Coordinates of C-alpha atoms and ligand atoms in Angstrom, one line a residue:
M1 CA 133.7 131.2 41.0
K2 CA 136.0 133.4 39.1
D3 CA 135.3 132.3 35.6
R4 CA 131.6 131.4 36.4
V5 CA 128.6 133.6 36.4
Y6 CA 125.8 133.8 38.9
N7 CA 123.0 132.2 36.8
F8 CA 119.5 133.2 37.9
A9 CA 117.8 131.3 35.1
A10 CA 114.4 129.7 35.9
G11 CA 115.4 126.4 34.4
P12 CA 117.5 124.7 33.3
S13 CA 119.4 126.5 36.0
M14 CA 122.8 126.5 37.8
L15 CA 124.3 123.4 39.5
A16 CA 126.5 123.6 42.7
D17 CA 130.2 123.9 41.9
E18 CA 130.8 120.8 44.0
V19 CA 128.5 118.8 41.7
L20 CA 130.1 120.2 38.5
K21 CA 133.5 119.4 39.7
E22 CA 132.7 115.7 40.6
L23 CA 130.9 115.4 37.2
D24 CA 134.0 116.7 35.6
E25 CA 136.2 114.3 37.4
E26 CA 134.1 111.3 36.5
F27 CA 133.2 112.5 33.0
Y28 CA 135.7 110.8 30.7
N29 CA 136.4 107.6 32.6
Y30 CA 133.8 106.8 35.4
R31 CA 135.7 105.2 38.4
S32 CA 138.1 103.3 36.2
S33 CA 135.4 101.7 34.3
G34 CA 137.0 102.8 31.1
M35 CA 133.9 104.6 29.9
S36 CA 131.7 107.6 30.6
V37 CA 128.4 107.1 32.3
M38 CA 126.7 108.2 29.0
E39 CA 128.2 105.1 27.3
M40 CA 127.1 102.6 29.9
S41 CA 124.4 100.0 29.5
H42 CA 121.5 100.9 31.7
R43 CA 121.5 97.2 32.8
G44 CA 125.1 97.0 33.6
K45 CA 126.5 96.7 37.1
D46 CA 128.0 100.1 37.4
Y47 CA 124.9 101.9 36.1
L48 CA 122.6 99.8 38.2
E49 CA 124.5 101.0 41.3
I50 CA 124.3 104.6 40.0
F51 CA 120.5 104.2 39.7
A52 CA 120.0 102.5 43.1
D53 CA 122.0 105.1 44.7
A54 CA 120.0 108.0 43.3
K55 CA 116.8 106.4 44.3
A56 CA 118.0 105.6 47.8
R57 CA 119.3 109.1 48.4
L58 CA 115.9 110.6 47.3
S59 CA 114.0 108.3 49.5
S60 CA 116.2 109.1 52.5
I61 CA 116.2 112.9 52.1
L62 CA 112.5 113.2 51.6
E63 CA 111.7 110.4 54.0
V64 CA 109.4 108.7 51.4
P65 CA 107.2 106.2 53.1
E66 CA 107.4 102.5 52.4
D67 CA 104.1 102.5 50.6
Y68 CA 105.3 104.9 48.0
E69 CA 107.3 104.4 44.9
I70 CA 109.8 106.5 43.2
F71 CA 109.9 106.7 39.3
F72 CA 112.3 108.5 37.0
M73 CA 110.3 109.1 33.8
H74 CA 110.8 110.7 30.4
G75 CA 108.9 113.7 29.2
G76 CA 109.7 116.2 31.9
A77 CA 106.8 117.7 34.0
T78 CA 104.8 118.2 30.9
G79 CA 104.8 114.5 30.4
Q80 CA 103.2 114.3 33.9
F81 CA 100.4 116.8 32.9
A82 CA 99.2 113.9 30.7
A83 CA 100.3 111.0 32.8
V84 CA 98.4 112.0 35.9
P85 CA 94.9 112.1 34.3
L86 CA 95.8 109.2 31.9
N87 CA 96.5 106.9 34.8
L88 CA 94.1 108.3 37.4
L89 CA 91.1 109.9 35.9
K90 CA 89.4 106.9 34.1
G91 CA 86.9 109.2 32.7
K92 CA 86.0 110.7 36.1
S93 CA 86.5 114.3 37.2
A94 CA 89.3 116.0 39.0
D95 CA 89.8 119.4 40.7
Y96 CA 92.6 121.7 39.4
I97 CA 93.7 124.8 41.3
I98 CA 95.1 127.3 38.8
T99 CA 97.7 129.6 40.4
G100 CA 99.8 130.3 37.3
N101 CA 100.8 129.2 33.9
F102 CA 101.8 125.7 34.6
S103 CA 98.8 124.6 36.6
K104 CA 96.7 125.9 33.8
K105 CA 98.6 123.8 31.4
A106 CA 98.1 120.8 33.5
A107 CA 94.4 121.4 33.7
Q108 CA 94.2 121.9 29.9
E109 CA 96.0 118.6 29.3
A110 CA 93.7 116.7 31.8
E111 CA 90.7 118.0 30.0
K112 CA 91.4 115.8 27.1
Y113 CA 90.9 112.7 29.3
G114 CA 88.0 113.5 31.6
T115 CA 86.1 116.3 33.4
V116 CA 88.2 119.1 34.9
H117 CA 86.7 121.2 37.5
I118 CA 88.6 124.5 38.2
A119 CA 88.5 124.8 42.0
Y120 CA 90.2 128.2 41.9
D121 CA 91.7 130.6 39.3
G122 CA 94.0 133.3 40.3
K123 CA 93.9 135.1 36.9
E124 CA 92.0 138.2 38.3
K125 CA 94.7 138.7 40.9
D126 CA 97.3 138.4 38.1
Y127 CA 98.5 135.2 39.8
A128 CA 100.1 137.2 42.6
H129 CA 98.1 135.3 45.1
I130 CA 97.9 131.8 46.6
P131 CA 94.4 131.0 47.7
N132 CA 93.3 130.3 51.3
Q133 CA 91.0 127.4 52.2
E134 CA 87.8 129.5 51.7
E135 CA 88.6 130.6 48.2
I136 CA 88.9 127.0 47.0
R137 CA 85.8 125.2 45.8
L138 CA 86.2 121.5 45.6
N139 CA 83.8 119.4 43.6
E140 CA 82.1 116.5 45.4
D141 CA 82.8 114.0 42.5
S142 CA 86.4 114.8 42.0
I143 CA 88.8 112.0 42.5
Y144 CA 91.9 114.2 43.0
V145 CA 93.0 117.8 43.5
H146 CA 95.9 119.0 41.5
L147 CA 98.0 122.1 42.4
C148 CA 101.5 123.5 41.6
S149 CA 103.4 124.1 44.7
N150 CA 105.6 126.9 43.3
N151 CA 104.6 129.1 40.4
T152 CA 107.9 129.6 38.5
I153 CA 106.8 132.5 36.3
Y154 CA 104.7 134.6 38.9
G155 CA 107.1 133.8 41.9
T156 CA 104.3 132.6 44.2
E157 CA 104.4 129.4 46.4
W158 CA 102.0 127.6 48.7
K159 CA 103.1 127.8 52.4
D160 CA 100.6 125.3 53.7
Y161 CA 98.6 123.0 51.5
P162 CA 94.8 123.0 51.4
E163 CA 92.6 120.5 53.3
V164 CA 91.3 118.3 50.4
K165 CA 88.6 116.5 52.4
G166 CA 89.8 113.0 52.0
K167 CA 90.6 113.4 48.2
T168 CA 94.0 112.7 46.9
L169 CA 96.3 115.7 46.6
I170 CA 98.7 115.9 43.7
A171 CA 101.4 118.4 43.3
D172 CA 103.7 119.6 40.5
M173 CA 106.8 120.5 42.5
S174 CA 109.0 121.2 39.5
S175 CA 110.3 124.4 40.8
D176 CA 110.5 123.8 44.6
I177 CA 111.1 120.2 45.1
L178 CA 113.8 119.5 47.8
S179 CA 113.8 123.3 48.7
R180 CA 112.1 122.8 51.9
R181 CA 110.7 120.1 54.2
I182 CA 107.5 118.4 53.1
N183 CA 105.4 115.6 54.4
V184 CA 105.2 113.1 51.4
R185 CA 102.2 111.5 53.0
D186 CA 100.2 114.7 52.4
F187 CA 100.2 113.9 48.8
G188 CA 99.1 110.8 46.7
L189 CA 101.5 111.9 44.0
I190 CA 104.3 114.4 43.6
Y191 CA 106.1 115.1 40.3
A192 CA 108.9 117.4 39.2
G193 CA 111.0 118.1 36.3
A194 CA 114.6 117.9 37.5
Q195 CA 116.2 120.8 35.7
K196 CA 115.6 123.4 38.4
N197 CA 116.4 122.2 41.8
I198 CA 117.6 118.7 41.5
G199 CA 119.7 118.4 38.3
I200 CA 119.4 118.6 34.6
A201 CA 116.7 118.4 31.9
G202 CA 115.6 115.0 30.7
I203 CA 113.7 113.4 33.6
A204 CA 110.7 113.8 35.8
V205 CA 110.8 112.5 39.3
V206 CA 107.6 110.9 40.3
I207 CA 106.7 109.9 43.9
V208 CA 103.5 108.1 44.1
S209 CA 101.6 106.0 46.6
R210 CA 101.2 102.3 45.8
K211 CA 97.5 102.6 46.4
L212 CA 97.3 105.0 43.3
I213 CA 99.4 102.7 41.3
E214 CA 97.1 99.8 42.0
E215 CA 94.1 101.9 40.9
A216 CA 95.8 103.2 37.7
D217 CA 94.4 102.6 34.3
P218 CA 96.2 99.7 32.6
M219 CA 95.3 101.2 29.2
T220 CA 97.7 104.1 29.8
P221 CA 100.3 104.4 27.1
Q222 CA 103.2 102.3 28.1
I223 CA 105.7 105.1 28.5
L224 CA 103.5 107.0 30.9
S225 CA 102.0 104.0 32.8
Y226 CA 102.7 104.0 36.5
Q227 CA 101.9 100.3 36.7
L228 CA 104.5 99.5 34.1
M229 CA 107.0 102.0 35.8
E230 CA 106.6 100.1 39.0
K231 CA 106.9 96.6 37.3
H232 CA 110.1 97.6 35.5
D233 CA 111.5 99.9 38.2
S234 CA 111.6 102.8 35.7
M235 CA 113.4 100.7 33.2
L236 CA 110.6 99.8 30.8
N237 CA 112.8 101.2 28.1
T238 CA 116.1 103.0 28.2
P239 CA 115.8 105.6 31.0
P240 CA 117.5 109.1 30.9
T241 CA 120.7 107.6 32.2
Y242 CA 122.9 110.7 32.6
P243 CA 120.1 112.9 34.2
I244 CA 119.6 110.2 36.8
Y245 CA 123.3 110.1 37.5
V246 CA 123.4 113.8 37.9
L247 CA 120.4 113.7 40.1
G248 CA 122.4 111.3 42.4
K249 CA 125.2 113.8 42.6
V250 CA 122.8 116.7 43.5
L251 CA 121.2 114.6 46.2
K252 CA 124.6 113.7 47.6
W253 CA 125.5 117.4 47.6
I254 CA 122.3 118.1 49.6
E255 CA 123.2 115.4 52.1
D256 CA 126.7 116.9 52.5
L257 CA 125.2 120.3 53.2
G258 CA 123.2 118.7 56.0
G259 CA 120.0 117.5 54.3
I260 CA 116.6 119.0 53.8
D261 CA 116.5 121.2 56.9
A262 CA 119.9 122.7 56.2
I263 CA 119.0 123.4 52.5
E264 CA 115.6 124.9 53.7
K265 CA 117.4 127.1 56.1
R266 CA 119.9 128.4 53.5
N267 CA 117.0 129.0 51.0
R268 CA 115.1 131.0 53.6
E269 CA 118.1 133.1 54.3
K270 CA 118.7 133.8 50.7
A271 CA 115.1 134.7 50.0
K272 CA 115.0 136.9 53.1
L273 CA 118.0 138.9 51.8
L274 CA 116.2 139.8 48.6
Y275 CA 112.7 140.4 50.0
D276 CA 114.0 142.4 53.0
Y277 CA 115.8 144.6 50.4
L278 CA 112.7 144.9 48.2
D279 CA 110.6 145.8 51.3
G280 CA 112.8 148.5 52.3
Q281 CA 112.9 150.6 49.1
S282 CA 110.4 152.0 46.5
F283 CA 112.3 151.8 43.2
Y284 CA 111.4 148.2 42.5
R285 CA 107.9 146.7 42.8
P286 CA 107.5 143.1 43.8
H287 CA 104.9 141.1 42.0
A288 CA 103.7 138.4 44.4
E289 CA 101.6 139.3 47.5
K290 CA 103.7 139.1 50.7
E291 CA 101.9 136.0 52.1
S292 CA 102.3 134.2 48.8
R293 CA 106.0 134.9 48.1
S294 CA 108.1 132.1 46.6
L295 CA 111.4 131.2 48.1
M296 CA 112.7 130.1 44.7
N297 CA 111.6 132.7 42.0
V298 CA 111.5 136.3 43.1
T299 CA 109.7 138.6 40.7
F300 CA 109.7 142.4 40.6
R301 CA 109.7 145.2 38.1
T302 CA 110.9 148.9 38.0
G303 CA 107.7 150.2 36.6
S304 CA 109.2 151.0 33.2
E305 CA 109.9 148.4 30.5
E306 CA 113.0 150.2 29.4
L307 CA 114.5 150.3 32.8
D308 CA 113.7 146.6 33.3
S309 CA 115.6 145.8 30.2
L310 CA 118.5 148.1 31.0
F311 CA 118.6 146.3 34.4
V312 CA 118.8 142.9 32.8
K313 CA 121.6 144.0 30.4
E314 CA 123.7 145.7 33.1
A315 CA 123.3 142.9 35.5
A316 CA 124.6 140.5 32.8
R317 CA 127.7 142.7 32.3
Q318 CA 128.4 142.2 36.1
G319 CA 128.1 138.4 35.7
L320 CA 124.5 138.2 37.1
I321 CA 122.7 136.5 34.2
S322 CA 119.2 135.5 33.0
L323 CA 117.3 138.0 35.2
K324 CA 114.7 138.6 32.6
G325 CA 111.1 137.8 33.6
H326 CA 109.3 135.0 31.6
R327 CA 108.0 136.3 28.2
L328 CA 104.4 136.0 29.4
V329 CA 104.8 138.6 32.2
G330 CA 107.9 140.6 31.6
G331 CA 109.7 142.5 34.4
I332 CA 112.5 140.9 36.3
R333 CA 112.8 137.5 37.9
A334 CA 115.6 136.1 40.1
S335 CA 115.5 132.4 40.3
I336 CA 117.4 131.4 43.5
Y337 CA 117.1 127.6 43.5
N338 CA 119.2 125.3 45.9
A339 CA 122.3 125.7 44.0
M340 CA 122.5 129.5 44.1
P341 CA 124.8 130.4 46.8
K342 CA 124.1 133.2 49.3
E343 CA 126.9 135.3 47.9
G344 CA 125.1 135.2 44.6
V345 CA 122.0 136.8 46.1
A346 CA 124.1 139.3 48.2
T347 CA 125.9 140.3 44.9
L348 CA 122.5 140.8 43.2
V349 CA 121.1 142.9 46.0
A350 CA 124.2 145.1 45.9
F351 CA 123.8 145.5 42.2
M352 CA 120.0 146.3 42.6
D353 CA 120.8 149.0 45.1
R354 CA 123.4 150.6 42.9
F355 CA 121.1 150.3 39.9
A356 CA 118.2 152.0 41.8
K357 CA 120.5 154.9 42.9
E358 CA 121.7 155.5 39.5
N359 CA 118.4 155.4 37.8
S360 CA 116.0 157.1 40.2
Ligands
PMP1 N1 105.7 122.9 36.0 C1 106.5 123.9 36.5 C2 106.1 124.5 37.8 C3 107.6 124.5 35.7 O1 108.2 125.5 36.2 C4 107.8 123.9 34.5 C5 109.0 124.4 33.6 N2 109.3 125.7 33.7 C6 107.0 122.9 34.0 C7 106.0 122.4 34.8 C8 107.3 122.2 32.7 O2 108.4 121.5 32.9 P1 109.1 120.6 31.7 O3 109.8 121.6 30.8 O4 110.1 119.6 32.5 O5 108.0 119.8 31.0

């Protein structure tokens, strides 16, 4: 790790050393094919193996049921803000639970294609809170309920998902996919941009029940159509070949670590290090309510904008980079996704303690 920094960026974010080394080894001449993966035909034998391998690993790690499909799509998570309503709304209404910036963006996009009912909006609580069941008002006529499982900017995360009374639950898991165990069956559809927890920018992973695909609107623009994704196994056009290859490497790395339970254990230990420290001092003020805290994005501030910015600058000098909070909220944010090692978090905590003593 000598010549590498600890990168706390919210996304794109760090990749594990093991993954980078493997990518490096295979970069110029992939397994004696005489070419790089970037140069391969997406329909060639070598690439089809890479593609099938990534899909199979994702299916196995997340225990994706038989009656669900996995798609690798263009357009990141933002593409899915449109794809979900375009495929599923069909002029009807849906419930959106707003717990932060991205769930709001998803709702705004959906409003173009149907009626959106806001079942909860955490704005008054400065998005420091994840609602409990009583705070959520579902609409009788809605055909699905959309939420964002982890709020990257505010640092909050759902611990348990709400009861949606037989409706289809849809989740944007961009910033916590594969960070902890989930039951895929609790959701009709899950989507995530890959560039935080499972790879690099360029793809959205979509896991969707076959029932929803069957019901999807065939008039959806081709590139966002779940029916066409299924028909062409995500190869309606040239897929984002390199990001899918990197995804496969990240998934293999997770398997080598021991799978989803091992990665969850590691993530809980990392987050505990940071939250235990925050709870035992008074210099920094955590943003999220205790019960709503994210395992992935830890948000806090010193109470002074000057000190926040000095913190970010001095941390960078010590090789702890990208700790500045999102431009919408300011403050400090440490994104500690799957690839961040425990030592990175321990180094950050030691720096925080030193900084607090020097600036109290
Ligand atoms: N949802 C969440 C929770 C995110 O954190 C982000 C990106 N920060 C997005 C959606 C948008 O993702 P993309 O840039 O892949 O469109």
